[in-house]
Amino acid sequence: MTSIRIFISSVQKEFAEERRALFDYIKKDPLLRRFYDVFLFEDLPASGRRPDEAYLAEVDRCGIYLCLLGNEYGRADTDGRSPTEREFDRATAGGKERLVFVKGNDDSVRDQKVLALLRNVDGQLIRRRFGSVPELTAEVYASLIEHLDHTGILRTRPFDAFACADATLDDISQEKVGEFLSRAQQSRGYALSPSTRIHKALAHLNLLDGGLPNNAAVLLFGKQPQRFLTSSEVKCLHFHGTEVNKPIPSYQIYKGTIFELVDQSLDFVLSKIACSIGTRAEGPTAPATYEVPPEAVSEAIVNAVAHRDYASNASVQVMLFSDRLEVWNPGQLPPSLSPEALRAPHPSIPRNPLIAEPLFLTRYIEKAGTGTLDMIEQCTRAGLPPPEFRQNGGQFVQVLWRPKRNRMIGAQTGDQVGTKLGLSEDQVEMLRTCVAETSMSELMDIAGRTNRTKFRNSVLKPLMQAGLIEMTIPDRPRSSNQKYRVTERGRTLLAGRDTP
């Protein structure tokens, strides 16, 4: 495997002994040297680069930033910041693993800027204190071993194969197992019937560890997966612009099994993007054409949920902007793959193989390494730029681009629709949103409204009176489960055809 690069915070006379001792210790330790490559700034060869450019570039290259703090702040630059503080900020911005060690217990003798930096550190992570070089090396060794364990590098089995802490078979849903077996039979001719009991079904899928459900079993079929694996939720956010800005028009946190997370997240995206409805000339159901291929959106979300690092405290994030969809998941690509390699034929290397198998059996994925290639082909066929893939610190990011003008070719613009029936921009946005069933609160978030009564009277009622939107439960208008959907007349108008 590729060694993890450790950058020890830049040169300070106060830590000359400690820095060299750490370098020698990691280089010589028989276990640590298998996984880590340590670097000191002073070992850089002479070059024409400015020192600050050189050490910040090395922070960008490292996997772990090891920071030593003492009494002295160090020489400040024109912005009033020392190299160590700039390095720490750069490592934070890059999502690097940061290990901070503080020399001594007497804070009264520290420079005020060191104390301010310590307060900043304390707000983000746990730091360790040391008094001598042996204490420092012992603390660093413990932290690096913990890092190897946390990232799964020391495990002999993948994370999804280990027994889920505190979970029993009572925490697995027989109904969800039955639904899966039914789909697996229909999709792949799977051997077990939907009536198969939980223990046998899990054993057949290698989802037991010592007779108890493993992490994969809970994530796939748990009654409440997030009770045991809190970060397995998916956060979906919708922004009207191209940047992350508050207030967020629509923000949903989805919980449930992996299958439920994928389905809910896909529905979220499809409910927010433009959709053109065709005619019934070719069948009983009018075809829907989305501005971004649903298959590509689904593939990106499935990739994130299936291949994420479940040992991480971060969650999958699905963020829809006016010009693109970004899907972020915690974890690194396998050492043998790079973002560029995903654009060419490549092997399938699932991070969580026991999760991947049930997703394959229900046709959520194919086990041939073709997912990213399919995404590229689908987007290209739709006239869109190919998706982008990148590694951003500890996060893998997939980007799918929306059409430049962010609407379906051949569909009417908001101004045209609004002019035709005298609708406001908010009402046109509601009409488009309700292509998928949407709740009142979600519609209000999108419109940026807070007064429910005013929103209902000024925005929704005129649309309903015009026959463009209808309730999903018309006989119970005040139902807590009430949602709104576009009517056939509204779909016709959005598709750019004359209303009936």
Coordinates of C-alpha atoms in Angstrom, one line a residue:
M1 CA 0.0 0.0 0.0
T2 CA 1.1 3.6 -0.5
S3 CA 2.7 5.1 2.7
I4 CA 0.8 7.9 4.5
R5 CA 2.9 11.0 4.5
I6 CA 3.3 12.8 7.9
F7 CA 4.4 16.4 7.9
I8 CA 5.8 17.6 11.2
S9 CA 5.1 21.3 11.8
S10 CA 7.7 23.7 10.4
V11 CA 11.1 24.6 11.8
Q12 CA 11.1 26.3 15.2
K13 CA 14.3 26.3 17.4
E14 CA 12.1 25.4 20.4
F15 CA 11.4 22.0 19.0
A16 CA 14.6 21.1 17.2
E17 CA 15.3 18.1 19.4
E18 CA 11.7 16.8 19.4
R19 CA 11.2 17.1 15.7
R20 CA 14.4 15.1 14.8
A21 CA 13.6 12.5 17.5
L22 CA 10.1 12.0 16.1
F23 CA 11.5 11.7 12.6
D24 CA 14.0 9.0 13.7
Y25 CA 11.5 7.2 15.8
I26 CA 8.9 6.8 13.0
K27 CA 11.5 5.9 10.5
K28 CA 12.9 3.1 12.7
D29 CA 9.8 1.7 14.3
P30 CA 9.1 -1.7 12.6
L31 CA 5.3 -1.2 12.6
L32 CA 5.0 2.6 11.9
R33 CA 7.5 2.6 9.0
R34 CA 5.3 0.0 7.2
F35 CA 2.5 2.6 6.9
Y36 CA 4.0 6.0 7.4
D37 CA 6.6 8.2 5.6
V38 CA 7.6 11.2 7.8
F39 CA 8.9 14.5 6.4
L40 CA 10.8 17.4 7.9
F41 CA 10.8 20.9 6.2
E42 CA 14.5 21.3 6.7
D43 CA 15.2 18.2 4.6
L44 CA 13.8 19.9 1.5
P45 CA 16.5 20.6 -1.2
A46 CA 17.3 24.2 -2.0
S47 CA 15.0 25.8 -4.5
G48 CA 13.8 29.1 -5.8
R49 CA 10.4 28.9 -4.0
R50 CA 9.5 31.1 -1.1
P51 CA 9.6 29.2 2.2
D52 CA 5.9 29.8 2.9
E53 CA 5.0 28.4 -0.5
A54 CA 7.2 25.4 0.1
Y55 CA 5.9 24.4 3.5
L56 CA 2.2 25.0 2.6
A57 CA 2.7 22.8 -0.5
E58 CA 4.1 20.0 1.7
V59 CA 1.0 20.4 4.0
D60 CA -1.2 19.8 0.9
R61 CA 0.8 16.7 0.0
C62 CA 0.6 15.1 3.5
G63 CA -2.0 12.7 4.8
I64 CA -1.3 13.7 8.5
Y65 CA -0.3 17.0 9.9
L66 CA 1.6 16.6 13.2
C67 CA 1.6 20.0 15.0
L68 CA 3.9 20.8 18.0
L69 CA 3.0 23.8 20.1
G70 CA 5.1 25.3 23.0
N71 CA 5.7 28.7 24.6
E72 CA 6.9 30.6 21.5
Y73 CA 4.6 31.7 18.7
G74 CA 7.3 32.0 16.0
R75 CA 8.0 34.7 13.5
A76 CA 4.8 36.2 12.2
D77 CA 4.3 37.1 8.5
T78 CA 2.7 40.3 7.1
D79 CA -0.7 39.0 8.1
G80 CA 0.5 38.5 11.7
R81 CA 0.4 34.7 11.5
S82 CA 3.3 32.3 12.2
P83 CA 4.2 29.4 9.9
T84 CA 2.7 26.9 12.4
E85 CA -0.7 28.7 12.5
R86 CA -0.8 29.0 8.7
E87 CA 0.1 25.3 8.4
F88 CA -2.7 24.3 10.8
D89 CA -5.2 26.4 9.0
R90 CA -4.1 24.9 5.6
A91 CA -4.4 21.4 7.0
T92 CA -7.8 22.2 8.4
A93 CA -9.1 23.6 5.1
G94 CA -7.7 20.5 3.2
G95 CA -9.5 18.1 5.5
K96 CA -6.2 16.6 6.7
E97 CA -5.9 14.4 9.8
R98 CA -4.4 16.7 12.4
L99 CA -2.5 15.5 15.5
V100 CA -1.6 18.3 18.0
F101 CA 0.8 17.9 20.9
V102 CA 1.5 20.7 23.4
K103 CA 4.7 20.9 25.5
G104 CA 4.3 21.6 29.2
N105 CA 1.4 22.3 31.5
D106 CA 2.0 25.9 32.5
D107 CA -0.1 28.0 30.1
S108 CA 0.8 31.2 32.0
V109 CA 4.3 31.4 30.3
R110 CA 2.9 31.0 26.7
D111 CA 2.8 33.8 24.1
Q112 CA -0.7 35.2 23.9
K113 CA -0.9 34.2 20.2
V114 CA -0.1 30.6 21.2
L115 CA -2.9 30.6 23.7
A116 CA -5.3 31.9 21.0
L117 CA -4.2 29.1 18.6
L118 CA -4.7 26.6 21.4
R119 CA -8.3 27.8 21.9
N120 CA -8.8 27.4 18.2
V121 CA -7.4 23.9 18.3
D122 CA -9.6 23.0 21.3
G123 CA -12.7 23.9 19.4
Q124 CA -11.9 21.4 16.7
L125 CA -10.1 18.4 18.1
I126 CA -8.4 16.7 21.1
R127 CA -4.8 17.6 21.8
R128 CA -2.2 15.8 24.0
R129 CA 0.4 17.3 26.4
F130 CA 3.9 16.1 26.9
G131 CA 6.9 17.0 29.0
S132 CA 9.8 15.1 27.5
V133 CA 10.8 13.5 24.3
P134 CA 10.0 9.9 25.5
E135 CA 6.5 11.2 26.5
L136 CA 6.1 12.8 23.1
T137 CA 7.1 9.7 21.2
A138 CA 4.8 7.5 23.3
E139 CA 1.8 9.9 22.7
V140 CA 2.6 10.0 18.9
Y141 CA 2.9 6.2 18.7
A142 CA -0.5 5.8 20.4
S143 CA -2.2 8.4 18.1
L144 CA -0.8 6.8 14.9
I145 CA -1.9 3.3 16.0
E146 CA -5.3 4.7 16.7
H147 CA -5.3 6.3 13.3
L148 CA -4.5 3.0 11.6
D149 CA -7.2 1.3 13.5
H150 CA -9.8 4.0 12.8
T151 CA -9.1 4.0 9.1
G152 CA -9.3 0.2 9.0
I153 CA -5.7 -0.2 7.7
L154 CA -4.9 -2.6 10.6
R155 CA -8.1 -4.7 10.2
T156 CA -7.9 -8.1 8.6
R157 CA -11.5 -7.8 7.6
P158 CA -13.5 -4.9 6.1
F159 CA -15.5 -2.7 8.4
D160 CA -18.8 -4.1 7.2
A161 CA -17.9 -7.6 8.3
F162 CA -17.4 -6.9 12.0
A163 CA -20.3 -7.5 14.5
C164 CA -22.2 -4.3 15.0
A165 CA -21.7 -3.2 18.6
D166 CA -24.7 -3.9 20.9
A167 CA -26.9 -5.1 17.9
T168 CA -28.8 -8.4 18.0
L169 CA -31.1 -10.2 15.6
D170 CA -34.0 -8.4 17.2
D171 CA -32.7 -5.2 15.7
I172 CA -33.1 -6.6 12.1
S173 CA -36.4 -6.1 10.3
Q174 CA -38.0 -9.4 9.0
E175 CA -40.1 -7.2 6.7
K176 CA -37.1 -5.5 5.1
V177 CA -35.3 -8.8 4.7
G178 CA -38.4 -10.2 3.0
E179 CA -38.7 -7.2 0.7
F180 CA -35.1 -7.6 -0.3
L181 CA -35.4 -11.3 -1.0
S182 CA -38.4 -10.7 -3.2
R183 CA -36.5 -8.1 -5.2
A184 CA -33.4 -10.3 -5.4
Q185 CA -35.4 -13.2 -6.7
Q186 CA -37.1 -11.1 -9.4
S187 CA -33.9 -9.3 -10.4
R188 CA -31.2 -12.0 -10.2
G189 CA -33.0 -15.3 -9.6
Y190 CA -31.7 -15.4 -6.0
A191 CA -32.2 -18.8 -4.3
L192 CA -33.9 -17.8 -1.0
S193 CA -37.6 -17.1 -0.9
P194 CA -39.1 -14.0 0.7
S195 CA -40.4 -16.1 3.6
T196 CA -36.9 -17.1 4.7
R197 CA -36.2 -16.3 8.3
I198 CA -33.7 -13.7 9.4
H199 CA -30.9 -15.9 10.7
K200 CA -30.8 -18.1 7.6
A201 CA -31.0 -15.1 5.2
L202 CA -28.2 -13.2 6.9
A203 CA -26.0 -16.3 7.1
H204 CA -26.5 -16.9 3.4
L205 CA -25.3 -13.4 2.7
N206 CA -22.4 -13.6 5.1
L207 CA -24.0 -11.0 7.3
L208 CA -23.4 -12.7 10.7
D209 CA -20.3 -12.4 12.9
G210 CA -20.3 -15.0 15.7
G211 CA -24.1 -15.4 15.3
L212 CA -24.7 -11.6 15.6
P213 CA -25.5 -9.2 12.8
N214 CA -22.5 -7.4 11.4
N215 CA -22.3 -3.8 10.4
A216 CA -23.5 -4.5 6.9
A217 CA -26.6 -6.4 8.2
V218 CA -27.6 -3.4 10.3
L219 CA -27.0 -0.9 7.5
L220 CA -29.0 -3.0 5.0
F221 CA -31.9 -4.4 7.1
G222 CA -31.8 -2.7 10.5
K223 CA -35.0 -1.4 12.1
Q224 CA -33.1 1.7 13.1
P225 CA -29.6 1.7 11.5
Q226 CA -28.6 5.2 12.8
R227 CA -29.1 4.0 16.4
F228 CA -25.9 2.0 16.0
L229 CA -24.1 3.8 13.1
T230 CA -25.0 7.5 13.6
S231 CA -23.2 8.9 10.6
S232 CA -24.8 6.5 8.1
E233 CA -27.5 9.2 7.3
V234 CA -27.5 11.2 4.1
K235 CA -27.7 15.0 4.1
C236 CA -29.4 16.6 1.1
L237 CA -29.2 20.3 0.5
H238 CA -30.6 22.5 -2.3
F239 CA -29.1 25.9 -3.1
H240 CA -30.5 28.3 -5.7
G241 CA -27.0 29.7 -6.5
T242 CA -23.6 28.2 -7.3
E243 CA -22.1 28.4 -3.7
V244 CA -22.9 27.1 -0.3
N245 CA -24.9 30.0 1.3
K246 CA -27.4 30.4 4.1
P247 CA -30.3 30.3 4.4
I248 CA -30.5 26.9 2.8
P249 CA -33.8 26.8 0.8
S250 CA -34.2 23.1 1.3
Y251 CA -32.3 20.8 3.7
Q252 CA -33.3 17.2 4.5
I253 CA -31.5 14.6 6.6
Y254 CA -32.5 11.1 5.6
K255 CA -32.2 8.1 7.8
G256 CA -33.0 4.4 7.3
T257 CA -31.4 1.4 5.5
I258 CA -29.0 1.8 2.6
F259 CA -31.8 1.1 0.2
E260 CA -34.0 3.7 1.8
L261 CA -31.2 6.3 1.8
V262 CA -30.6 5.9 -1.9
D263 CA -34.3 6.0 -2.8
Q264 CA -35.0 9.1 -0.6
S265 CA -31.9 11.0 -1.8
L266 CA -32.7 10.3 -5.5
D267 CA -36.3 11.5 -5.0
F268 CA -34.9 14.7 -3.4
V269 CA -32.8 15.5 -6.4
L270 CA -35.4 14.6 -9.0
S271 CA -38.0 16.7 -7.2
K272 CA -35.7 19.8 -7.5
I273 CA -34.5 19.6 -11.1
A274 CA -36.5 20.5 -14.3
C275 CA -38.5 17.8 -16.0
S276 CA -40.2 17.8 -19.4
I277 CA -43.3 15.5 -19.7
G278 CA -43.9 14.0 -23.1
T279 CA -47.1 12.6 -24.7
R280 CA -48.8 9.3 -24.4
A281 CA -48.4 8.5 -28.1
E282 CA -45.9 5.7 -27.3
G283 CA -47.7 4.2 -24.3
P284 CA -50.3 4.7 -21.5
T285 CA -47.8 6.7 -19.4
A286 CA -46.4 10.1 -20.5
P287 CA -42.6 9.8 -20.4
A288 CA -40.6 12.2 -18.2
T289 CA -37.2 13.6 -19.3
Y290 CA -35.1 15.1 -16.6
E291 CA -32.5 17.8 -17.2
V292 CA -29.9 15.4 -15.6
P293 CA -30.2 11.7 -16.4
P294 CA -31.8 10.0 -13.3
E295 CA -29.6 6.9 -13.9
A296 CA -26.5 9.1 -13.5
V297 CA -27.8 10.7 -10.4
S298 CA -28.7 7.3 -8.9
E299 CA -25.3 5.9 -9.7
A300 CA -23.5 8.8 -8.0
I301 CA -25.7 8.4 -4.9
V302 CA -25.3 4.7 -4.8
N303 CA -21.5 5.0 -5.2
A304 CA -21.4 7.4 -2.2
V305 CA -23.5 5.2 0.1
A306 CA -22.0 1.9 -1.0
H307 CA -18.3 2.9 -1.0
R308 CA -18.1 5.4 1.9
D309 CA -16.0 5.0 4.9
Y310 CA -18.5 4.0 7.6
A311 CA -15.8 4.4 10.3
S312 CA -15.8 8.1 9.6
N313 CA -18.0 10.5 11.7
A314 CA -18.9 12.4 8.5
S315 CA -22.0 11.7 6.5
V316 CA -22.7 11.5 2.8
Q317 CA -23.8 14.9 1.4
V318 CA -25.9 15.5 -1.7
M319 CA -25.8 19.1 -2.7
L320 CA -27.8 20.5 -5.6
F321 CA -26.7 23.9 -7.0
S322 CA -28.1 25.9 -9.8
D323 CA -25.3 24.7 -12.2
R324 CA -24.4 21.2 -10.8
L325 CA -25.0 18.3 -8.4
E326 CA -22.2 17.4 -6.0
V327 CA -22.2 14.1 -4.0
W328 CA -19.6 13.9 -1.2
N329 CA -18.7 10.8 0.7
P330 CA -16.1 10.2 3.4
G331 CA -13.2 8.0 2.3
Q332 CA -10.3 7.7 0.0
L333 CA -10.1 5.8 -3.3
P334 CA -8.2 2.5 -3.2
P335 CA -4.5 3.1 -3.7
S336 CA -4.7 1.4 -7.2
L337 CA -7.3 3.9 -8.4
S338 CA -7.2 7.6 -9.0
P339 CA -10.0 10.0 -10.1
E340 CA -8.6 10.0 -13.6
A341 CA -8.6 6.2 -13.7
L342 CA -12.4 6.2 -13.2
R343 CA -12.8 7.6 -16.7
A344 CA -11.3 4.4 -18.2
P345 CA -12.2 0.7 -17.8
H346 CA -11.1 -0.3 -14.3
P347 CA -11.6 -3.1 -11.8
S348 CA -14.4 -3.1 -9.2
I349 CA -12.8 -2.6 -5.8
P350 CA -15.7 -2.2 -3.2
R351 CA -14.7 -0.7 0.1
N352 CA -17.6 -2.6 1.7
P353 CA -18.0 -5.9 -0.2
L354 CA -20.7 -7.3 2.0
I355 CA -22.8 -4.2 1.4
A356 CA -22.1 -4.3 -2.3
E357 CA -23.4 -7.9 -2.8
P358 CA -27.1 -7.1 -1.8
L359 CA -27.0 -3.9 -3.8
F360 CA -25.9 -6.1 -6.8
L361 CA -28.6 -8.6 -6.2
T362 CA -31.3 -5.9 -6.4
R363 CA -29.6 -4.2 -9.4
Y364 CA -28.7 -1.0 -7.6
I365 CA -25.1 -1.7 -8.8
E366 CA -23.2 -3.9 -11.2
K367 CA -20.0 -5.5 -10.0
A368 CA -17.9 -4.8 -13.1
G369 CA -16.4 -1.4 -12.4
T370 CA -18.6 0.2 -15.0
G371 CA -20.6 2.7 -12.8
T372 CA -18.5 5.8 -13.5
L373 CA -18.3 4.9 -17.2
D374 CA -22.1 4.6 -17.4
M375 CA -22.4 8.0 -15.7
I376 CA -20.1 9.6 -18.3
E377 CA -22.0 8.0 -21.2
Q378 CA -25.4 9.0 -19.9
C379 CA -24.4 12.6 -19.3
T380 CA -22.7 12.9 -22.7
R381 CA -25.8 11.4 -24.4
A382 CA -27.9 14.0 -22.7
G383 CA -25.7 16.8 -24.1
L384 CA -24.1 17.6 -20.7
P385 CA -20.4 17.8 -19.8
P386 CA -18.9 14.6 -18.5
P387 CA -19.0 14.2 -14.7
E388 CA -16.0 15.2 -12.6
F389 CA -14.4 13.0 -9.9
R390 CA -11.9 14.3 -7.4
Q391 CA -10.4 13.6 -4.0
N392 CA -10.8 16.5 -1.6
G393 CA -8.8 15.6 1.6
G394 CA -10.8 12.7 3.2
Q395 CA -13.8 13.2 1.0
F396 CA -14.4 11.7 -2.5
V397 CA -16.5 14.1 -4.7
Q398 CA -18.6 13.4 -7.7
V399 CA -19.9 16.3 -9.8
L400 CA -22.7 16.1 -12.3
W401 CA -23.4 19.2 -14.4
R402 CA -26.8 20.7 -15.1
P403 CA -27.7 22.4 -18.4
K404 CA -26.2 25.8 -18.8
R405 CA -29.5 27.6 -18.7
N406 CA -30.8 25.2 -16.1
R407 CA -34.0 24.2 -17.9
M408 CA -35.2 21.6 -20.3
I409 CA -34.7 22.3 -24.0
G410 CA -38.1 22.9 -25.6
A411 CA -39.7 23.6 -22.2
Q412 CA -41.1 27.0 -21.4
T413 CA -39.1 29.5 -19.3
G414 CA -40.5 30.7 -16.0
D415 CA -41.3 34.1 -17.5
Q416 CA -43.2 32.5 -20.4
V417 CA -45.2 30.3 -18.0
G418 CA -45.8 33.1 -15.6
T419 CA -46.9 35.5 -18.4
K420 CA -49.3 32.9 -19.8
L421 CA -51.3 32.6 -16.6
G422 CA -50.2 35.6 -14.7
L423 CA -48.2 33.6 -12.2
S424 CA -45.4 35.0 -9.9
E425 CA -41.9 33.6 -10.0
D426 CA -42.6 31.7 -6.7
Q427 CA -45.7 30.1 -8.2
V428 CA -43.7 29.0 -11.3
E429 CA -41.1 27.5 -9.0
M430 CA -43.8 25.7 -7.0
L431 CA -45.3 24.3 -10.2
R432 CA -42.0 22.9 -11.3
T433 CA -41.2 21.5 -7.8
C434 CA -44.5 19.7 -7.6
V435 CA -43.7 17.5 -10.5
A436 CA -42.8 15.2 -7.5
E437 CA -45.2 15.1 -4.5
T438 CA -44.0 17.8 -2.1
S439 CA -45.1 18.9 1.4
M440 CA -46.1 22.4 2.4
S441 CA -43.0 22.9 4.5
E442 CA -40.7 21.9 1.7
L443 CA -42.4 24.3 -0.7
M444 CA -42.1 27.1 1.9
D445 CA -38.4 26.4 2.3
I446 CA -37.9 26.7 -1.5
A447 CA -39.8 30.0 -1.6
G448 CA -38.1 31.3 1.5
R449 CA -41.5 31.9 3.2
T450 CA -42.2 31.6 6.9
N451 CA -45.9 32.5 7.2
R452 CA -47.9 29.4 6.4
T453 CA -51.2 31.1 6.0
K454 CA -50.0 33.8 3.7
F455 CA -48.1 31.3 1.6
R456 CA -51.2 29.1 1.3
N457 CA -53.4 32.0 0.3
S458 CA -51.1 33.9 -2.0
V459 CA -49.1 31.1 -3.7
L460 CA -50.8 27.7 -3.4
K461 CA -54.5 28.6 -3.7
P462 CA -54.2 30.4 -7.0
L463 CA -52.4 27.4 -8.5
M464 CA -55.0 25.0 -7.2
Q465 CA -57.9 27.3 -8.4
A466 CA -56.2 27.4 -11.9
G467 CA -56.1 23.6 -11.9
L468 CA -52.3 23.4 -12.0
I469 CA -51.7 21.8 -8.6
E470 CA -53.7 19.4 -6.5
M471 CA -53.7 17.9 -3.0
T472 CA -52.7 14.2 -2.6
I473 CA -55.3 13.8 0.1
P474 CA -58.1 16.2 -1.0
D475 CA -60.7 14.9 1.4
R476 CA -58.4 15.8 4.4
P477 CA -56.9 19.2 3.5
R478 CA -55.3 19.6 7.0
S479 CA -53.7 16.2 7.1
S480 CA -50.2 16.1 8.5
N481 CA -49.4 13.8 5.5
Q482 CA -50.7 16.2 3.0
K483 CA -48.6 16.9 -0.1
Y484 CA -49.1 18.7 -3.4
R485 CA -48.5 17.6 -6.9
V486 CA -48.8 19.1 -10.4
T487 CA -51.9 18.2 -12.4
E488 CA -52.0 17.0 -16.0
R489 CA -52.8 20.5 -17.0
G490 CA -49.8 21.8 -15.1
R491 CA -47.5 19.2 -16.7
T492 CA -48.8 20.2 -20.1
L493 CA -48.0 23.8 -19.5
L494 CA -44.5 23.0 -18.2
A495 CA -43.8 20.9 -21.2
G496 CA -44.4 23.9 -23.5
R497 CA -47.7 22.8 -25.1
D498 CA -51.0 24.6 -25.1
T499 CA -53.2 23.8 -22.1
P500 CA -56.3 21.6 -22.8

